[in-house]
C-alpha positions as protocol buffer text, in pm:
chain_id: "A"
residue {
  index: 1
  type: MET
  ca { x: -822 y: 1112 z: -890 }
}
residue {
  index: 2
  type: GLU
  ca { x: -1056 y: 1298 z: -1116 }
}
residue {
  index: 3
  type: LYS
  ca { x: -1007 y: 1670 z: -1058 }
}
residue {
  index: 4
  type: TYR
  ca { x: -816 y: 1913 z: -841 }
}
residue {
  index: 5
  type: TYR
  ca { x: -961 y: 2231 z: -696 }
}
residue {
  index: 6
  type: ILE
  ca { x: -826 y: 2524 z: -501 }
}
residue {
  index: 7
  type: VAL
  ca { x: -1096 y: 2633 z: -261 }
}
residue {
  index: 8
  type: ASP
  ca { x: -1127 y: 2862 z: 38 }
}
residue {
  index: 9
  type: SER
  ca { x: -1076 y: 2658 z: 354 }
}
residue {
  index: 10
  type: SER
  ca { x: -1388 y: 2811 z: 510 }
}
residue {
  index: 11
  type: ILE
  ca { x: -1607 y: 2578 z: 301 }
}
residue {
  index: 12
  type: LEU
  ca { x: -1415 y: 2262 z: 394 }
}
residue {
  index: 13
  type: PRO
  ca { x: -1457 y: 2040 z: 698 }
}
residue {
  index: 14
  type: GLU
  ca { x: -1228 y: 2138 z: 985 }
}
residue {
  index: 15
  type: SER
  ca { x: -1078 y: 1789 z: 974 }
}
residue {
  index: 16
  type: PHE
  ca { x: -897 y: 1868 z: 646 }
}
residue {
  index: 17
  type: ASP
  ca { x: -697 y: 2143 z: 815 }
}
residue {
  index: 18
  type: LYS
  ca { x: -625 y: 1914 z: 1109 }
}
residue {
  index: 19
  type: VAL
  ca { x: -496 y: 1642 z: 875 }
}
residue {
  index: 20
  type: ILE
  ca { x: -252 y: 1895 z: 729 }
}
residue {
  index: 21
  type: GLN
  ca { x: -148 y: 2003 z: 1080 }
}
residue {
  index: 22
  type: ALA
  ca { x: -88 y: 1641 z: 1182 }
}
residue {
  index: 23
  type: ARG
  ca { x: 119 y: 1576 z: 869 }
}
residue {
  index: 24
  type: GLN
  ca { x: 326 y: 1887 z: 940 }
}
residue {
  index: 25
  type: LEU
  ca { x: 392 y: 1768 z: 1296 }
}
residue {
  index: 26
  type: LEU
  ca { x: 517 y: 1436 z: 1161 }
}
residue {
  index: 27
  type: GLU
  ca { x: 725 y: 1588 z: 881 }
}
residue {
  index: 28
  type: SER
  ca { x: 889 y: 1841 z: 1114 }
}
residue {
  index: 29
  type: GLY
  ca { x: 985 y: 1569 z: 1360 }
}
residue {
  index: 30
  type: LYS
  ca { x: 794 y: 1731 z: 1648 }
}
residue {
  index: 31
  type: VAL
  ca { x: 618 y: 1398 z: 1691 }
}
residue {
  index: 32
  type: ARG
  ca { x: 725 y: 1054 z: 1577 }
}
residue {
  index: 33
  type: GLN
  ca { x: 400 y: 863 z: 1554 }
}
residue {
  index: 34
  type: VAL
  ca { x: 70 y: 925 z: 1382 }
}
residue {
  index: 35
  type: SER
  ca { x: -113 y: 850 z: 1707 }
}
residue {
  index: 36
  type: GLU
  ca { x: 70 y: 1140 z: 1876 }
}
residue {
  index: 37
  type: ALA
  ca { x: -1 y: 1382 z: 1592 }
}
residue {
  index: 38
  type: VAL
  ca { x: -372 y: 1305 z: 1567 }
}
residue {
  index: 39
  type: LYS
  ca { x: -413 y: 1333 z: 1945 }
}
residue {
  index: 40
  type: ILE
  ca { x: -254 y: 1678 z: 1944 }
}
residue {
  index: 41
  type: VAL
  ca { x: -472 y: 1812 z: 1660 }
}
residue {
  index: 42
  type: GLY
  ca { x: -789 y: 1633 z: 1771 }
}
residue {
  index: 43
  type: ILE
  ca { x: -879 y: 1392 z: 1491 }
}
residue {
  index: 44
  type: SER
  ca { x: -899 y: 1015 z: 1462 }
}
residue {
  index: 45
  type: ARG
  ca { x: -629 y: 802 z: 1302 }
}
residue {
  index: 46
  type: GLY
  ca { x: -890 y: 691 z: 1050 }
}
residue {
  index: 47
  type: THR
  ca { x: -956 y: 1050 z: 943 }
}
residue {
  index: 48
  type: TYR
  ca { x: -583 y: 1111 z: 910 }
}
residue {
  index: 49
  type: TYR
  ca { x: -523 y: 804 z: 695 }
}
residue {
  index: 50
  type: LYS
  ca { x: -833 y: 870 z: 484 }
}
residue {
  index: 51
  type: TYR
  ca { x: -723 y: 1220 z: 380 }
}
residue {
  index: 52
  type: LYS
  ca { x: -344 y: 1239 z: 433 }
}
residue {
  index: 53
  type: ASP
  ca { x: -263 y: 1194 z: 62 }
}
residue {
  index: 54
  type: LEU
  ca { x: -555 y: 1404 z: -63 }
}
residue {
  index: 55
  type: VAL
  ca { x: -537 y: 1745 z: 108 }
}
residue {
  index: 56
  type: PHE
  ca { x: -247 y: 1987 z: 74 }
}
residue {
  index: 57
  type: LEU
  ca { x: -164 y: 2350 z: 129 }
}
residue {
  index: 58
  type: PRO
  ca { x: -58 y: 2544 z: -179 }
}
residue {
  index: 59
  type: GLU
  ca { x: 313 y: 2615 z: -149 }
}
residue {
  index: 60
  type: GLU
  ca { x: 553 y: 2838 z: -329 }
}
residue {
  index: 61
  type: ASN
  ca { x: 749 y: 2532 z: -438 }
}
residue {
  index: 62
  type: MET
  ca { x: 449 y: 2352 z: -587 }
}
residue {
  index: 63
  type: ILE
  ca { x: 652 y: 2355 z: -907 }
}
residue {
  index: 64
  type: ASP
  ca { x: 873 y: 2083 z: -756 }
}
residue {
  index: 65
  type: ARG
  ca { x: 595 y: 1826 z: -739 }
}
residue {
  index: 66
  type: LYS
  ca { x: 663 y: 1456 z: -730 }
}
residue {
  index: 67
  type: ALA
  ca { x: 438 y: 1156 z: -783 }
}
residue {
  index: 68
  type: VAL
  ca { x: 454 y: 782 z: -742 }
}
residue {
  index: 69
  type: ILE
  ca { x: 265 y: 568 z: -993 }
}
residue {
  index: 70
  type: SER
  ca { x: 219 y: 192 z: -986 }
}
residue {
  index: 71
  type: LEU
  ca { x: 114 y: -29 z: -1275 }
}
residue {
  index: 72
  type: MET
  ca { x: 123 y: -384 z: -1404 }
}
residue {
  index: 73
  type: LEU
  ca { x: 297 y: -465 z: -1733 }
}
residue {
  index: 74
  type: GLU
  ca { x: 282 y: -769 z: -1952 }
}
residue {
  index: 75
  type: ASN
  ca { x: 622 y: -934 z: -1983 }
}
residue {
  index: 76
  type: ARG
  ca { x: 687 y: -839 z: -2344 }
}
residue {
  index: 77
  type: ARG
  ca { x: 992 y: -682 z: -2502 }
}
residue {
  index: 78
  type: GLY
  ca { x: 971 y: -302 z: -2506 }
}
residue {
  index: 79
  type: MET
  ca { x: 684 y: -262 z: -2259 }
}
residue {
  index: 80
  type: LEU
  ca { x: 878 y: -55 z: -2009 }
}
residue {
  index: 81
  type: SER
  ca { x: 1015 y: 150 z: -2298 }
}
residue {
  index: 82
  type: LYS
  ca { x: 659 y: 235 z: -2407 }
}
residue {
  index: 83
  type: ILE
  ca { x: 573 y: 348 z: -2055 }
}
residue {
  index: 84
  type: LEU
  ca { x: 886 y: 563 z: -2034 }
}
residue {
  index: 85
  type: GLN
  ca { x: 811 y: 713 z: -2377 }
}
residue {
  index: 86
  type: THR
  ca { x: 461 y: 808 z: -2257 }
}
residue {
  index: 87
  type: VAL
  ca { x: 607 y: 966 z: -1944 }
}
residue {
  index: 88
  type: SER
  ca { x: 862 y: 1155 z: -2156 }
}
residue {
  index: 89
  type: GLU
  ca { x: 591 y: 1283 z: -2391 }
}
residue {
  index: 90
  type: SER
  ca { x: 418 y: 1440 z: -2090 }
}
residue {
  index: 91
  type: SER
  ca { x: 744 y: 1617 z: -1997 }
}
residue {
  index: 92
  type: ALA
  ca { x: 763 y: 1440 z: -1661 }
}
residue {
  index: 93
  type: SER
  ca { x: 1103 y: 1310 z: -1550 }
}
residue {
  index: 94
  type: VAL
  ca { x: 1165 y: 967 z: -1404 }
}
residue {
  index: 95
  type: LEU
  ca { x: 1333 y: 974 z: -1063 }
}
residue {
  index: 96
  type: THR
  ca { x: 1324 y: 602 z: -981 }
}
residue {
  index: 97
  type: ILE
  ca { x: 1192 y: 278 z: -1128 }
}
residue {
  index: 98
  type: ASN
  ca { x: 1129 y: -41 z: -936 }
}
residue {
  index: 99
  type: GLN
  ca { x: 1032 y: -342 z: -1146 }
}
residue {
  index: 100
  type: ASN
  ca { x: 959 y: -677 z: -987 }
}
residue {
  index: 101
  type: ILE
  ca { x: 1018 y: -1015 z: -1147 }
}
residue {
  index: 102
  type: PRO
  ca { x: 725 y: -1112 z: -1371 }
}
residue {
  index: 103
  type: ILE
  ca { x: 487 y: -1365 z: -1219 }
}
residue {
  index: 104
  type: HIS
  ca { x: 238 y: -1527 z: -1455 }
}
residue {
  index: 105
  type: ASN
  ca { x: 390 y: -1308 z: -1727 }
}
residue {
  index: 106
  type: ILE
  ca { x: 296 y: -982 z: -1546 }
}
residue {
  index: 107
  type: ALA
  ca { x: 546 y: -750 z: -1373 }
}
residue {
  index: 108
  type: SER
  ca { x: 457 y: -486 z: -1117 }
}
residue {
  index: 109
  type: ILE
  ca { x: 626 y: -150 z: -1169 }
}
residue {
  index: 110
  type: VAL
  ca { x: 652 y: 150 z: -938 }
}
residue {
  index: 111
  type: ILE
  ca { x: 780 y: 474 z: -1092 }
}
residue {
  index: 112
  type: SER
  ca { x: 851 y: 797 z: -907 }
}
residue {
  index: 113
  type: LEU
  ca { x: 829 y: 1109 z: -1121 }
}
residue {
  index: 114
  type: ASP
  ca { x: 929 y: 1472 z: -1109 }
}
residue {
  index: 115
  type: LEU
  ca { x: 626 y: 1668 z: -1233 }
}
residue {
  index: 116
  type: SER
  ca { x: 798 y: 2008 z: -1242 }
}
residue {
  index: 117
  type: HIS
  ca { x: 757 y: 2042 z: -1619 }
}
residue {
  index: 118
  type: LEU
  ca { x: 446 y: 1826 z: -1667 }
}
residue {
  index: 119
  type: THR
  ca { x: 237 y: 1928 z: -1966 }
}
residue {
  index: 120
  type: GLY
  ca { x: -128 y: 1860 z: -1899 }
}
residue {
  index: 121
  type: THR
  ca { x: -257 y: 1717 z: -1574 }
}
residue {
  index: 122
  type: VAL
  ca { x: -166 y: 1413 z: -1369 }
}
residue {
  index: 123
  type: ASP
  ca { x: -498 y: 1264 z: -1479 }
}
residue {
  index: 124
  type: ASP
  ca { x: -394 y: 1313 z: -1843 }
}
residue {
  index: 125
  type: LEU
  ca { x: -70 y: 1127 z: -1775 }
}
residue {
  index: 126
  type: LEU
  ca { x: -251 y: 843 z: -1598 }
}
residue {
  index: 127
  type: ASN
  ca { x: -502 y: 815 z: -1882 }
}
residue {
  index: 128
  type: ASN
  ca { x: -221 y: 806 z: -2139 }
}
residue {
  index: 129
  type: LEU
  ca { x: -46 y: 531 z: -1943 }
}
residue {
  index: 130
  type: LYS
  ca { x: -371 y: 333 z: -1929 }
}
residue {
  index: 131
  type: GLN
  ca { x: -386 y: 349 z: -2309 }
}
residue {
  index: 132
  type: VAL
  ca { x: -52 y: 168 z: -2348 }
}
residue {
  index: 133
  type: SER
  ca { x: -130 y: -183 z: -2474 }
}
residue {
  index: 134
  type: GLY
  ca { x: -14 y: -433 z: -2213 }
}
residue {
  index: 135
  type: ALA
  ca { x: -36 y: -191 z: -1919 }
}
residue {
  index: 136
  type: SER
  ca { x: -302 y: -238 z: -1652 }
}
residue {
  index: 137
  type: ASN
  ca { x: -388 y: -131 z: -1297 }
}
residue {
  index: 138
  type: VAL
  ca { x: -235 y: 215 z: -1351 }
}
residue {
  index: 139
  type: GLN
  ca { x: -272 y: 399 z: -1019 }
}
residue {
  index: 140
  type: LEU
  ca { x: -150 y: 717 z: -858 }
}
residue {
  index: 141
  type: VAL
  ca { x: -1 y: 601 z: -528 }
}
residue {
  index: 142
  type: SER
  ca { x: 89 y: 944 z: -392 }
}
residue {
  index: 143
  type: ILE
  ca { x: 161 y: 1297 z: -501 }
}
residue {
  index: 144
  type: GLU
  ca { x: 358 y: 1570 z: -329 }
}
C-alpha cells in the first residue's frame, strides 16, 4: 500500500460503496455468506474480494485501528526482538504474535497491532520493518 486518500464518494466507482455495504451486511450478521451479501448489493464476488480490504468508511473510532502484518525472519538470536523494537519505536502496540517453526532457517511471523498511537504512517512502519536485517517479505495483510 503506497498512499491513503480521503475522497468524495461521487468520484469513485459505485462498486466501492457496494463492497462496503456487503461487508456491513456480513459484519452485522444479516447475511452469513459472501454470496448472499454480493447478491443483495448487486456486485460480483470477485469485485468484493478484490476491494474488501481496501475501501473503508471513515468512522469516529478510526483511532482504534488495528493491522495484521506478516513477515519472514531468519532464525537468528534476537531477530524477533529487533522487529518488536521497530514496532515499539513507531508507538504501535502488539496485540498478538504467531511465529511458526523455522524451516530452512526462516520462520514466518504474523503480528497483529494496535495502531491507535502510531507515529507516522503504516507505510513508514512497513518500510522500517523491511530495513531490519534478516527480515523479508514484510506485508500488510489487513487493516481495520
